[in-house]
mmCIF file of C-alpha atoms in Angstrom:
data_model
loop_
_atom_site.group_PDB
_atom_site.id
_atom_site.type_symbol
_atom_site.label_atom_id
_atom_site.label_comp_id
_atom_site.label_asym_id
_atom_site.label_seq_id
_atom_site.Cartn_x
_atom_site.Cartn_y
_atom_site.Cartn_z
ATOM 1 C CA MET A 1 105.691 272.713 -67.642
ATOM 2 C CA ARG A 2 107.067 273.376 -71.110
ATOM 3 C CA ILE A 3 104.622 271.881 -73.611
ATOM 4 C CA LEU A 4 104.805 271.508 -77.396
ATOM 5 C CA SER A 5 101.466 270.875 -79.137
ATOM 6 C CA LEU A 6 101.553 269.689 -82.761
ATOM 7 C CA GLY A 7 98.624 269.593 -85.168
ATOM 8 C CA THR A 8 97.294 270.145 -88.669
ATOM 9 C CA ALA A 9 93.952 271.062 -90.216
ATOM 10 C CA TYR A 10 94.056 268.063 -92.616
ATOM 11 C CA GLY A 11 93.446 270.303 -95.634
ATOM 12 C CA TRP A 12 89.712 270.994 -95.292
ATOM 13 C CA TRP A 13 89.924 274.151 -93.179
ATOM 14 C CA GLY A 14 92.924 275.615 -95.006
ATOM 15 C CA GLU A 15 95.589 277.786 -93.439
ATOM 16 C CA LEU A 16 94.948 278.578 -89.781
ATOM 17 C CA SER A 17 95.512 281.706 -87.741
ATOM 18 C CA PRO A 18 96.496 281.921 -84.060
ATOM 19 C CA ARG A 19 93.365 284.077 -83.791
ATOM 20 C CA GLN A 20 91.235 281.413 -85.488
ATOM 21 C CA LEU A 21 88.780 281.069 -82.601
ATOM 22 C CA ASP A 22 88.393 284.800 -81.932
ATOM 23 C CA ASP A 23 88.547 286.443 -85.375
ATOM 24 C CA GLU A 24 85.320 285.721 -87.269
ATOM 25 C CA SER A 25 86.954 286.542 -90.604
ATOM 26 C CA CYS A 26 88.948 283.301 -90.242
ATOM 27 C CA GLY A 27 85.923 281.115 -90.975
ATOM 28 C CA GLN A 28 84.888 277.684 -89.775
ATOM 29 C CA ILE A 29 87.059 275.180 -87.920
ATOM 30 C CA GLY A 30 86.340 271.626 -86.768
ATOM 31 C CA GLY A 31 85.775 270.307 -83.268
ATOM 32 C CA GLY A 32 89.129 268.520 -83.096
ATOM 33 C CA GLU A 33 91.007 271.655 -84.124
ATOM 34 C CA GLN A 34 89.070 273.675 -81.549
ATOM 35 C CA ALA A 35 90.110 271.165 -78.878
ATOM 36 C CA TRP A 36 93.749 271.481 -79.963
ATOM 37 C CA LEU A 37 93.754 275.289 -79.721
ATOM 38 C CA MET A 38 91.540 275.721 -76.653
ATOM 39 C CA THR A 39 93.594 273.213 -74.662
ATOM 40 C CA ALA A 40 96.716 275.227 -75.484
ATOM 41 C CA PHE A 41 95.114 278.515 -74.418
ATOM 42 C CA ARG A 42 93.731 277.131 -71.157
ATOM 43 C CA LEU A 43 97.023 275.405 -70.239
ATOM 44 C CA ALA A 44 98.813 278.713 -70.841
ATOM 45 C CA GLU A 45 96.300 280.413 -68.543
ATOM 46 C CA ARG A 46 97.371 277.943 -65.846
ATOM 47 C CA GLY A 47 100.942 279.206 -66.102
ATOM 48 C CA HIS A 48 102.524 276.677 -68.449
ATOM 49 C CA GLU A 49 104.818 277.608 -71.350
ATOM 50 C CA VAL A 50 102.895 276.377 -74.376
ATOM 51 C CA HIS A 51 104.080 276.276 -77.983
ATOM 52 C CA VAL A 52 101.812 275.260 -80.871
ATOM 53 C CA ALA A 53 103.113 274.262 -84.312
ATOM 54 C CA GLY A 54 101.048 273.504 -87.397
ATOM 55 C CA ASP A 55 99.255 275.026 -90.390
ATOM 56 C CA PHE A 56 99.698 278.673 -89.419
ATOM 57 C CA GLY A 57 100.402 281.438 -91.887
ATOM 58 C CA ARG A 58 102.982 283.065 -89.652
ATOM 59 C CA ALA A 59 104.661 282.732 -86.289
ATOM 60 C CA ASP A 60 103.004 284.733 -83.528
ATOM 61 C CA LEU A 61 102.474 285.091 -79.782
ATOM 62 C CA TYR A 62 98.773 285.177 -78.946
ATOM 63 C CA ARG A 63 96.973 284.681 -75.640
ATOM 64 C CA SER A 64 100.322 283.720 -74.066
ATOM 65 C CA VAL A 65 100.821 280.844 -76.544
ATOM 66 C CA ALA A 66 103.750 280.817 -78.993
ATOM 67 C CA PHE A 67 102.598 279.772 -82.475
ATOM 68 C CA HIS A 68 104.964 278.283 -85.052
ATOM 69 C CA GLN A 69 104.592 277.348 -88.709
ATOM 70 C CA ARG A 70 104.421 273.803 -90.012
ATOM 71 C CA HIS A 71 108.086 273.608 -91.095
ATOM 72 C CA GLU A 72 109.192 274.461 -87.546
ATOM 73 C CA ALA A 73 107.314 271.581 -85.892
ATOM 74 C CA LEU A 74 109.821 268.747 -86.141
ATOM 75 C CA PRO A 75 112.956 270.851 -85.492
ATOM 76 C CA LEU A 76 111.283 272.199 -82.351
ATOM 77 C CA ALA A 77 110.373 268.696 -81.189
ATOM 78 C CA THR A 78 113.828 267.227 -81.719
ATOM 79 C CA ARG A 79 116.183 270.100 -80.827
ATOM 80 C CA GLU A 80 114.605 271.647 -77.736
ATOM 81 C CA ALA A 81 113.792 270.284 -74.293
ATOM 82 C CA TRP A 82 110.113 269.734 -73.483
ATOM 83 C CA ASP A 83 108.220 268.330 -70.551
ATOM 84 C CA ALA A 84 105.489 267.011 -72.854
ATOM 85 C CA ILE A 85 104.889 266.784 -76.596
ATOM 86 C CA LEU A 86 101.229 266.480 -77.632
ATOM 87 C CA ALA A 87 100.579 265.223 -81.172
ATOM 88 C CA TRP A 88 96.983 266.095 -82.087
ATOM 89 C CA CYS A 89 97.392 264.771 -85.642
ATOM 90 C CA ASP A 90 99.010 262.018 -87.647
ATOM 91 C CA LEU A 91 102.582 263.324 -87.623
ATOM 92 C CA GLY A 92 102.971 262.109 -91.202
ATOM 93 C CA ASN A 93 101.048 265.269 -92.090
ATOM 94 C CA LEU A 94 103.985 267.244 -90.680
ATOM 95 C CA GLY A 95 106.556 265.272 -92.646
ATOM 96 C CA ARG A 96 107.925 263.284 -89.726
ATOM 97 C CA PRO A 97 109.689 259.950 -90.278
ATOM 98 C CA VAL A 98 107.920 256.747 -89.261
ATOM 99 C CA GLY A 99 108.394 256.101 -85.562
ATOM 100 C CA PHE A 100 109.130 259.750 -84.788
ATOM 101 C CA PHE A 101 108.164 259.458 -81.124
ATOM 102 C CA HIS A 102 110.102 256.240 -80.821
ATOM 103 C CA ASP A 103 113.253 257.981 -82.076
ATOM 104 C CA LEU A 104 113.236 260.734 -79.453
ATOM 105 C CA PRO A 105 116.133 260.479 -76.983
ATOM 106 C CA CYS A 106 115.580 258.223 -73.978
ATOM 107 C CA GLY A 107 114.191 260.195 -71.054
ATOM 108 C CA ALA A 108 112.924 262.996 -73.294
ATOM 109 C CA ALA A 109 109.490 264.578 -73.148
ATOM 110 C CA LEU A 110 106.364 262.700 -72.194
ATOM 111 C CA ARG A 111 104.927 261.650 -75.563
ATOM 112 C CA VAL A 112 101.159 262.033 -75.758
ATOM 113 C CA VAL A 113 98.613 261.528 -78.536
ATOM 114 C CA PRO A 114 95.293 263.327 -77.916
ATOM 115 C CA GLN A 115 93.328 260.984 -80.162
ATOM 116 C CA GLN A 116 90.497 263.084 -81.626
ATOM 117 C CA LEU A 117 90.585 261.026 -84.815
ATOM 118 C CA ASN A 118 88.947 257.661 -85.342
ATOM 119 C CA HIS A 119 91.626 255.763 -87.244
ATOM 120 C CA VAL A 120 94.856 254.098 -86.159
ATOM 121 C CA LEU A 121 97.843 256.408 -85.778
ATOM 122 C CA ASP A 122 101.528 255.477 -85.527
ATOM 123 C CA VAL A 123 101.802 254.700 -81.808
ATOM 124 C CA ALA A 124 105.431 253.589 -81.700
ATOM 125 C CA GLY A 125 107.041 255.221 -78.687
ATOM 126 C CA VAL A 126 103.831 256.834 -77.440
ATOM 127 C CA ASP A 127 103.531 257.026 -73.643
ATOM 128 C CA VAL A 128 99.878 258.035 -73.308
ATOM 129 C CA ILE A 129 96.842 258.284 -75.579
ATOM 130 C CA VAL A 130 94.040 260.615 -74.484
ATOM 131 C CA SER A 131 90.491 260.040 -75.768
ATOM 132 C CA PRO A 132 87.592 262.534 -75.592
ATOM 133 C CA SER A 133 85.156 259.905 -74.268
ATOM 134 C CA GLU A 134 85.013 256.430 -72.779
ATOM 135 C CA ALA A 135 83.190 255.182 -75.881
ATOM 136 C CA HIS A 136 85.978 256.529 -78.085
ATOM 137 C CA ARG A 137 88.578 254.850 -75.889
ATOM 138 C CA ARG A 138 86.846 251.488 -76.092
ATOM 139 C CA ALA A 139 86.084 251.605 -79.817
ATOM 140 C CA THR A 140 89.115 253.235 -81.409
ATOM 141 C CA VAL A 141 92.077 253.045 -79.016
ATOM 142 C CA GLU A 142 91.998 249.922 -76.865
ATOM 143 C CA PRO A 143 91.762 247.477 -79.809
ATOM 144 C CA TYR A 144 95.254 248.443 -81.016
ATOM 145 C CA PHE A 145 97.035 250.251 -78.150
ATOM 146 C CA LYS A 146 97.836 248.367 -74.956
ATOM 147 C CA GLY A 147 99.548 251.217 -73.142
ATOM 148 C CA VAL A 148 98.175 253.990 -70.929
ATOM 149 C CA VAL A 149 94.870 255.503 -72.073
ATOM 150 C CA GLU A 150 93.266 258.480 -70.341
ATOM 151 C CA VAL A 151 89.980 260.271 -71.046
ATOM 152 C CA VAL A 152 89.622 264.047 -71.156
ATOM 153 C CA PRO A 153 86.315 265.251 -72.643
ATOM 154 C CA ASN A 154 86.256 268.312 -74.844
ATOM 155 C CA GLY A 155 84.599 271.491 -73.635
ATOM 156 C CA VAL A 156 82.885 274.771 -74.405
ATOM 157 C CA ASP A 157 84.101 278.347 -74.443
ATOM 158 C CA ALA A 158 82.016 280.338 -71.952
ATOM 159 C CA SER A 159 82.712 283.574 -73.826
ATOM 160 C CA ARG A 160 80.856 282.121 -76.804
ATOM 161 C CA ALA A 161 78.127 280.225 -74.983
ATOM 162 C CA LEU A 162 77.177 283.144 -72.739
ATOM 163 C CA GLN A 163 77.527 285.988 -75.241
ATOM 164 C CA PRO A 164 74.458 288.202 -75.805
ATOM 165 C CA ALA A 165 71.977 286.916 -78.375
ATOM 166 C CA ASP A 166 71.436 288.939 -81.557
ATOM 167 C CA GLY A 167 67.680 288.670 -81.151
ATOM 168 C CA PRO A 168 64.827 286.602 -79.717
ATOM 169 C CA ARG A 169 64.808 282.824 -79.950
ATOM 170 C CA ASP A 170 62.723 281.297 -82.746
ATOM 171 C CA PRO A 171 61.170 278.061 -81.449
ATOM 172 C CA PHE A 172 60.367 276.976 -85.011
ATOM 173 C CA LEU A 173 63.980 277.190 -86.192
ATOM 174 C CA VAL A 174 65.769 273.832 -86.511
ATOM 175 C CA VAL A 175 69.532 273.639 -87.100
ATOM 176 C CA TYR A 176 71.787 270.903 -88.479
ATOM 177 C CA ALA A 177 75.541 271.619 -88.223
ATOM 178 C CA SER A 178 77.701 268.630 -89.028
ATOM 179 C CA SER A 179 79.058 266.763 -92.035
ATOM 180 C CA PRO A 180 76.063 265.948 -94.283
ATOM 181 C CA ASP A 181 76.822 262.224 -94.466
ATOM 182 C CA ARG A 182 76.432 261.874 -90.670
ATOM 183 C CA GLY A 183 72.647 262.132 -90.722
ATOM 184 C CA LEU A 184 71.418 265.082 -92.777
ATOM 185 C CA HIS A 185 69.790 262.681 -95.256
ATOM 186 C CA HIS A 186 67.472 261.381 -92.523
ATOM 187 C CA LEU A 187 66.438 264.897 -91.550
ATOM 188 C CA LEU A 188 65.825 265.914 -95.161
ATOM 189 C CA ARG A 189 63.762 262.774 -95.803
ATOM 190 C CA ALA A 190 61.561 263.683 -92.837
ATOM 191 C CA TRP A 191 61.331 267.399 -93.544
ATOM 192 C CA SER A 192 58.190 267.324 -95.697
ATOM 193 C CA GLU A 193 56.361 265.607 -92.843
ATOM 194 C CA VAL A 194 57.692 268.157 -90.350
ATOM 195 C CA ARG A 195 56.400 270.996 -92.533
ATOM 196 C CA ARG A 196 53.059 269.290 -93.107
ATOM 197 C CA ARG A 197 52.465 269.115 -89.368
ATOM 198 C CA GLU A 198 54.110 272.454 -88.532
ATOM 199 C CA PRO A 199 54.199 274.887 -91.511
ATOM 200 C CA ARG A 200 56.195 277.453 -89.504
ATOM 201 C CA ALA A 201 59.196 275.110 -89.156
ATOM 202 C CA ARG A 202 62.435 276.157 -90.844
ATOM 203 C CA LEU A 203 65.691 274.217 -91.216
ATOM 204 C CA ARG A 204 69.093 275.853 -91.466
ATOM 205 C CA VAL A 205 72.089 273.753 -92.480
ATOM 206 C CA TYR A 206 75.514 275.081 -91.516
ATOM 207 C CA TYR A 207 77.998 273.292 -93.741
ATOM 208 C CA GLU A 208 79.618 273.768 -97.157
ATOM 209 C CA ILE A 209 77.350 271.275 -98.883
ATOM 210 C CA ASP A 210 78.276 272.262 -102.434
ATOM 211 C CA ARG A 211 82.016 271.978 -101.716
ATOM 212 C CA TRP A 212 81.478 268.681 -99.882
ATOM 213 C CA TYR A 213 79.448 267.353 -102.801
ATOM 214 C CA GLU A 214 82.033 268.384 -105.384
ATOM 215 C CA ASN A 215 84.696 266.476 -103.448
ATOM 216 C CA LEU A 216 82.586 263.309 -103.724
ATOM 217 C CA ARG A 217 81.684 263.646 -107.389
ATOM 218 C CA ASP A 218 84.993 262.582 -108.901
ATOM 219 C CA LEU A 219 85.157 259.186 -110.562
ATOM 220 C CA SER A 220 87.704 257.675 -108.161
ATOM 221 C CA THR A 221 85.432 258.345 -105.184
ATOM 222 C CA ARG A 222 82.438 256.846 -106.946
ATOM 223 C CA ARG A 223 84.380 253.689 -107.741
ATOM 224 C CA ALA A 224 85.863 253.347 -104.260
ATOM 225 C CA ALA A 225 82.731 254.271 -102.283
ATOM 226 C CA PRO A 226 79.613 253.966 -104.456
ATOM 227 C CA ALA A 227 77.233 253.987 -101.462
ATOM 228 C CA MET A 228 78.684 257.274 -100.219
ATOM 229 C CA ALA A 229 78.492 258.767 -103.699
ATOM 230 C CA TYR A 230 74.822 257.754 -103.993
ATOM 231 C CA LEU A 231 74.120 259.257 -100.560
ATOM 232 C CA ALA A 232 75.873 262.480 -101.544
ATOM 233 C CA ASP A 233 73.693 262.721 -104.672
ATOM 234 C CA GLU A 234 70.548 262.332 -102.569
ATOM 235 C CA ILE A 235 71.604 264.878 -99.926
ATOM 236 C CA TRP A 236 72.601 267.497 -102.473
ATOM 237 C CA ARG A 237 69.404 267.014 -104.487
ATOM 238 C CA ARG A 238 67.031 267.083 -101.506
ATOM 239 C CA ALA A 239 68.781 270.044 -99.877
ATOM 240 C CA HIS A 240 68.312 272.160 -102.981
ATOM 241 C CA GLU A 241 64.823 270.898 -103.834
ATOM 242 C CA LEU A 242 63.536 271.754 -100.352
ATOM 243 C CA GLY A 243 64.590 275.390 -100.572
ATOM 244 C CA GLY A 244 60.956 276.366 -100.995
ATOM 245 C CA ALA A 245 59.964 274.294 -97.965
ATOM 246 C CA GLY A 246 61.884 276.251 -95.383
ATOM 247 C CA VAL A 247 65.327 274.678 -95.879
ATOM 248 C CA GLU A 248 68.189 277.197 -95.905
ATOM 249 C CA LEU A 249 71.796 276.287 -96.749
ATOM 250 C CA ARG A 250 73.899 278.712 -94.728
ATOM 251 C CA GLY A 251 77.346 277.311 -95.545
ATOM 252 C CA ALA A 252 80.315 277.295 -93.187
ATOM 253 C CA VAL A 253 80.362 279.896 -90.417
ATOM 254 C CA HIS A 254 82.809 280.824 -87.680
ATOM 255 C CA PRO A 255 82.252 279.057 -84.325
ATOM 256 C CA ARG A 256 81.507 282.353 -82.594
ATOM 257 C CA ARG A 257 78.853 283.226 -85.153
ATOM 258 C CA LEU A 258 77.382 279.722 -84.946
ATOM 259 C CA ALA A 259 77.168 280.164 -81.169
ATOM 260 C CA ARG A 260 75.120 283.354 -81.706
ATOM 261 C CA GLU A 261 72.877 281.547 -84.178
ATOM 262 C CA LEU A 262 72.268 278.768 -81.637
ATOM 263 C CA LEU A 263 71.191 281.354 -79.062
ATOM 264 C CA ARG A 264 68.302 282.141 -81.430
ATOM 265 C CA THR A 265 67.555 278.531 -82.389
ATOM 266 C CA GLY A 266 64.771 276.316 -81.101
ATOM 267 C CA VAL A 267 65.957 272.805 -81.965
ATOM 268 C CA LEU A 268 69.330 271.266 -82.797
ATOM 269 C CA ALA A 269 68.608 268.036 -84.682
ATOM 270 C CA TYR A 270 71.359 265.470 -85.150
ATOM 271 C CA PRO A 271 69.951 262.070 -86.224
ATOM 272 C CA CYS A 272 73.500 260.773 -86.408
ATOM 273 C CA ASP A 273 74.011 257.649 -88.510
ATOM 274 C CA THR A 274 77.659 257.183 -89.454
ATOM 275 C CA VAL A 275 79.095 254.781 -92.017
ATOM 276 C CA SER A 276 81.919 253.889 -89.634
ATOM 277 C CA TRP A 277 82.796 254.852 -86.042
ATOM 278 C CA THR A 278 83.043 258.651 -86.230
ATOM 279 C CA GLU A 279 81.608 260.667 -83.347
ATOM 280 C CA GLY A 280 84.015 260.477 -80.417
ATOM 281 C CA PHE A 281 82.410 263.454 -78.688
ATOM 282 C CA GLY A 282 79.942 265.639 -80.616
ATOM 283 C CA GLN A 283 80.930 269.281 -80.162
ATOM 284 C CA VAL A 284 77.923 271.024 -81.691
ATOM 285 C CA PRO A 285 75.218 269.232 -79.643
ATOM 286 C CA LEU A 286 76.992 270.297 -76.445
ATOM 287 C CA GLU A 287 77.319 273.897 -77.621
ATOM 288 C CA ALA A 288 73.660 273.894 -78.659
ATOM 289 C CA ALA A 289 72.578 272.674 -75.216
ATOM 290 C CA CYS A 290 74.729 275.365 -73.594
ATOM 291 C CA ALA A 291 72.955 277.878 -75.831
ATOM 292 C CA GLY A 292 69.575 276.723 -74.526
ATOM 293 C CA CYS A 293 68.424 274.720 -77.557
ATOM 294 C CA TYR A 294 66.288 271.606 -77.407
ATOM 295 C CA VAL A 295 68.856 269.047 -78.585
ATOM 296 C CA ILE A 296 67.944 265.776 -80.310
ATOM 297 C CA VAL A 297 70.660 263.213 -81.005
ATOM 298 C CA SER A 298 70.829 259.512 -81.734
ATOM 299 C CA ASP A 299 72.886 257.270 -79.477
ATOM 300 C CA GLN A 300 75.429 256.679 -82.250
ATOM 301 C CA ASP A 301 79.069 256.222 -81.182
ATOM 302 C CA ALA A 302 79.823 258.419 -78.107
ATOM 303 C CA LEU A 303 76.788 260.703 -78.364
ATOM 304 C CA GLY A 304 74.696 258.853 -75.787
ATOM 305 C CA GLU A 305 77.505 258.905 -73.239
ATOM 306 C CA ILE A 306 78.360 262.580 -73.637
ATOM 307 C CA HIS A 307 74.927 264.144 -74.074
ATOM 308 C CA ALA A 308 72.610 262.085 -71.884
ATOM 309 C CA ASP A 309 72.162 264.789 -69.220
ATOM 310 C CA HIS A 310 71.423 267.749 -71.511
ATOM 311 C CA ALA A 311 69.848 266.342 -74.699
ATOM 312 C CA ARG A 312 67.086 264.055 -75.816
ATOM 313 C CA VAL A 313 69.039 260.936 -76.763
ATOM 314 C CA VAL A 314 66.966 258.545 -78.879
ATOM 315 C CA PRO A 315 68.175 255.028 -79.786
ATOM 316 C CA LYS A 316 69.253 255.189 -83.405
ATOM 317 C CA GLU A 317 67.041 252.373 -84.617
ATOM 318 C CA ILE A 318 63.998 254.218 -83.190
ATOM 319 C CA LEU A 319 64.994 257.728 -84.237
ATOM 320 C CA LEU A 320 65.739 256.816 -87.840
ATOM 321 C CA ARG A 321 62.268 255.261 -88.235
ATOM 322 C CA ASP A 322 60.665 258.554 -87.225
ATOM 323 C CA VAL A 323 62.795 261.689 -87.223
ATOM 324 C CA ALA A 324 59.831 264.041 -87.635
ATOM 325 C CA SER A 325 58.097 263.343 -84.309
ATOM 326 C CA PRO A 326 61.025 264.245 -81.968
ATOM 327 C CA VAL A 327 61.697 267.384 -84.020
ATOM 328 C CA LEU A 328 58.059 268.433 -83.748
ATOM 329 C CA GLU A 329 58.031 267.659 -80.020
ATOM 330 C CA GLY A 330 61.098 269.855 -79.615
ATOM 331 C CA ILE A 331 59.466 272.698 -81.520
ATOM 332 C CA ALA A 332 56.326 272.377 -79.379
ATOM 333 C CA ALA A 333 58.333 272.397 -76.137
ATOM 334 C CA MET A 334 60.239 275.507 -77.176
ATOM 335 C CA ALA A 335 57.087 277.248 -78.409
ATOM 336 C CA GLN A 336 55.408 276.611 -75.054
ATOM 337 C CA GLY A 337 58.438 278.008 -73.235
ATOM 338 C CA SER A 338 58.625 275.106 -70.819
ATOM 339 C CA ALA A 339 61.245 272.466 -70.110
ATOM 340 C CA CYS A 340 60.555 268.892 -71.174
ATOM 341 C CA GLY A 341 61.293 266.921 -68.005
ATOM 342 C CA GLU A 342 65.011 266.414 -67.436
ATOM 343 C CA GLN A 343 65.761 266.739 -71.150
ATOM 344 C CA GLY A 344 65.318 269.304 -73.846
ATOM 345 C CA TRP A 345 65.363 273.036 -73.307
ATOM 346 C CA LEU A 346 67.349 274.338 -70.312
ATOM 347 C CA ASP A 347 66.364 277.417 -68.343
ATOM 348 C CA GLU A 348 68.980 280.108 -67.703
ATOM 349 C CA GLU A 349 70.171 278.731 -64.381
ATOM 350 C CA ARG A 350 70.639 275.197 -65.704
ATOM 351 C CA ARG A 351 72.230 276.537 -68.887
ATOM 352 C CA ARG A 352 74.881 278.454 -66.942
ATOM 353 C CA ALA A 353 75.516 275.425 -64.746
ATOM 354 C CA LEU A 354 76.033 273.312 -67.864
ATOM 355 C CA VAL A 355 78.518 275.824 -69.277
ATOM 356 C CA ALA A 356 80.437 275.852 -65.990
ATOM 357 C CA LYS A 357 80.571 272.041 -65.956
ATOM 358 C CA TRP A 358 81.967 271.793 -69.491
ATOM 359 C CA GLU A 359 84.133 274.917 -69.764
ATOM 360 C CA TRP A 360 87.551 274.271 -71.341
ATOM 361 C CA ARG A 361 89.240 275.288 -68.075
ATOM 362 C CA GLU A 362 88.044 272.024 -66.535
ATOM 363 C CA ALA A 363 89.570 270.081 -69.432
ATOM 364 C CA ALA A 364 92.856 271.945 -68.966
ATOM 365 C CA ARG A 365 92.871 271.109 -65.263
ATOM 366 C CA ARG A 366 92.450 267.435 -66.110
ATOM 367 C CA TRP A 367 95.178 267.669 -68.723
ATOM 368 C CA GLU A 368 97.538 269.169 -66.168
ATOM 369 C CA THR A 369 96.757 266.406 -63.676
ATOM 370 C CA ILE A 370 97.391 263.669 -66.238
ATOM 371 C CA LEU A 371 100.640 265.154 -67.524
ATOM 372 C CA ARG A 372 102.052 265.535 -64.024
ATOM 373 C CA ALA A 373 100.902 262.067 -62.950
ATOM 374 C CA ARG A 374 102.569 260.510 -65.984
ATOM 375 C CA GLY A 375 105.897 262.219 -65.350
ATOM 376 C CA ALA A 376 105.855 265.448 -67.370
ATOM 377 C CA GLY A 377 107.945 268.059 -65.590
ATOM 378 C CA ARG A 378 110.448 265.477 -64.328
ATOM 379 C CA ARG A 379 111.674 264.134 -67.646
ATOM 380 C CA ALA A 380 113.168 266.992 -69.657
ATOM 381 C CA ALA A 381 114.971 268.649 -66.755
#
């Protein structure tokens, strides 16, 4: 099949590189953007001709995928023949007219929206929407789209998950690696109690907290979302005040480096508590489990569905009353070097089995099946 995949980085990650996932000098990138790129690479591995257009500094051919710059996206979509066009973003970000899919010639490419976002997109003319989880499908797609909806979960890159560790695992090291407003405040509120009961505990936060905070400090944000602004003040203050209590702000890091850090981490703590429906998958908890961490998540949004077989999933209303105890139990389990029943730390055999189950190649196989079943390959000919 000849596939065109369109996307943007919505401004936060900046200009992208075709080598974004392999070159650590490129910096951090979000889970949705990783899904966009990894799906393209794995579909190309399966023999398809894949073109990707978006926020790239230059055109390039990398890992058998042709990369194009943002200004080439719409001309490519409208002037060339494709079996499928995948829009991983709101096409308004690429300057498309309203109803772009609807205006494609009759019988043109299969028009697909891989819906990693959690807000309504322009669905005029869309043939298929693909969600990363059943919970995401039910909560964010079905209420407004009555057409065909498929589910293809995201995945993990085995080359990252199974890379050699830089050193021994520290059972007392706890990591948080998501947007601060999704639950970091709960972890910071509980941290003094964690340290009181286990003085060796350390918390590393992988996110650009200062940049995130600056974005929420302007007056317009405070007027439009005062609760979020208040929360941002608390997170920023606590994160810096707890520096002497084992809290380290590590900033944004490349996914490959984060994978190495997780190989040395004891506990991944994600007491997720979102303001609105946000977590359609939860990339970092899966990668942490594949790295052998003891993973703690709330059952917010899709997290319970996705992570039930490899993490300790705690009902949100219970977890938020007592974040410290599960974190301390995770530290104790890792320090003892023993698995905690069917949840928590995974031994090497189970870890490799988990990576095999979730590798991006499986997602690409499912993508291929869906595209063929929905008519891609018979439409543009």
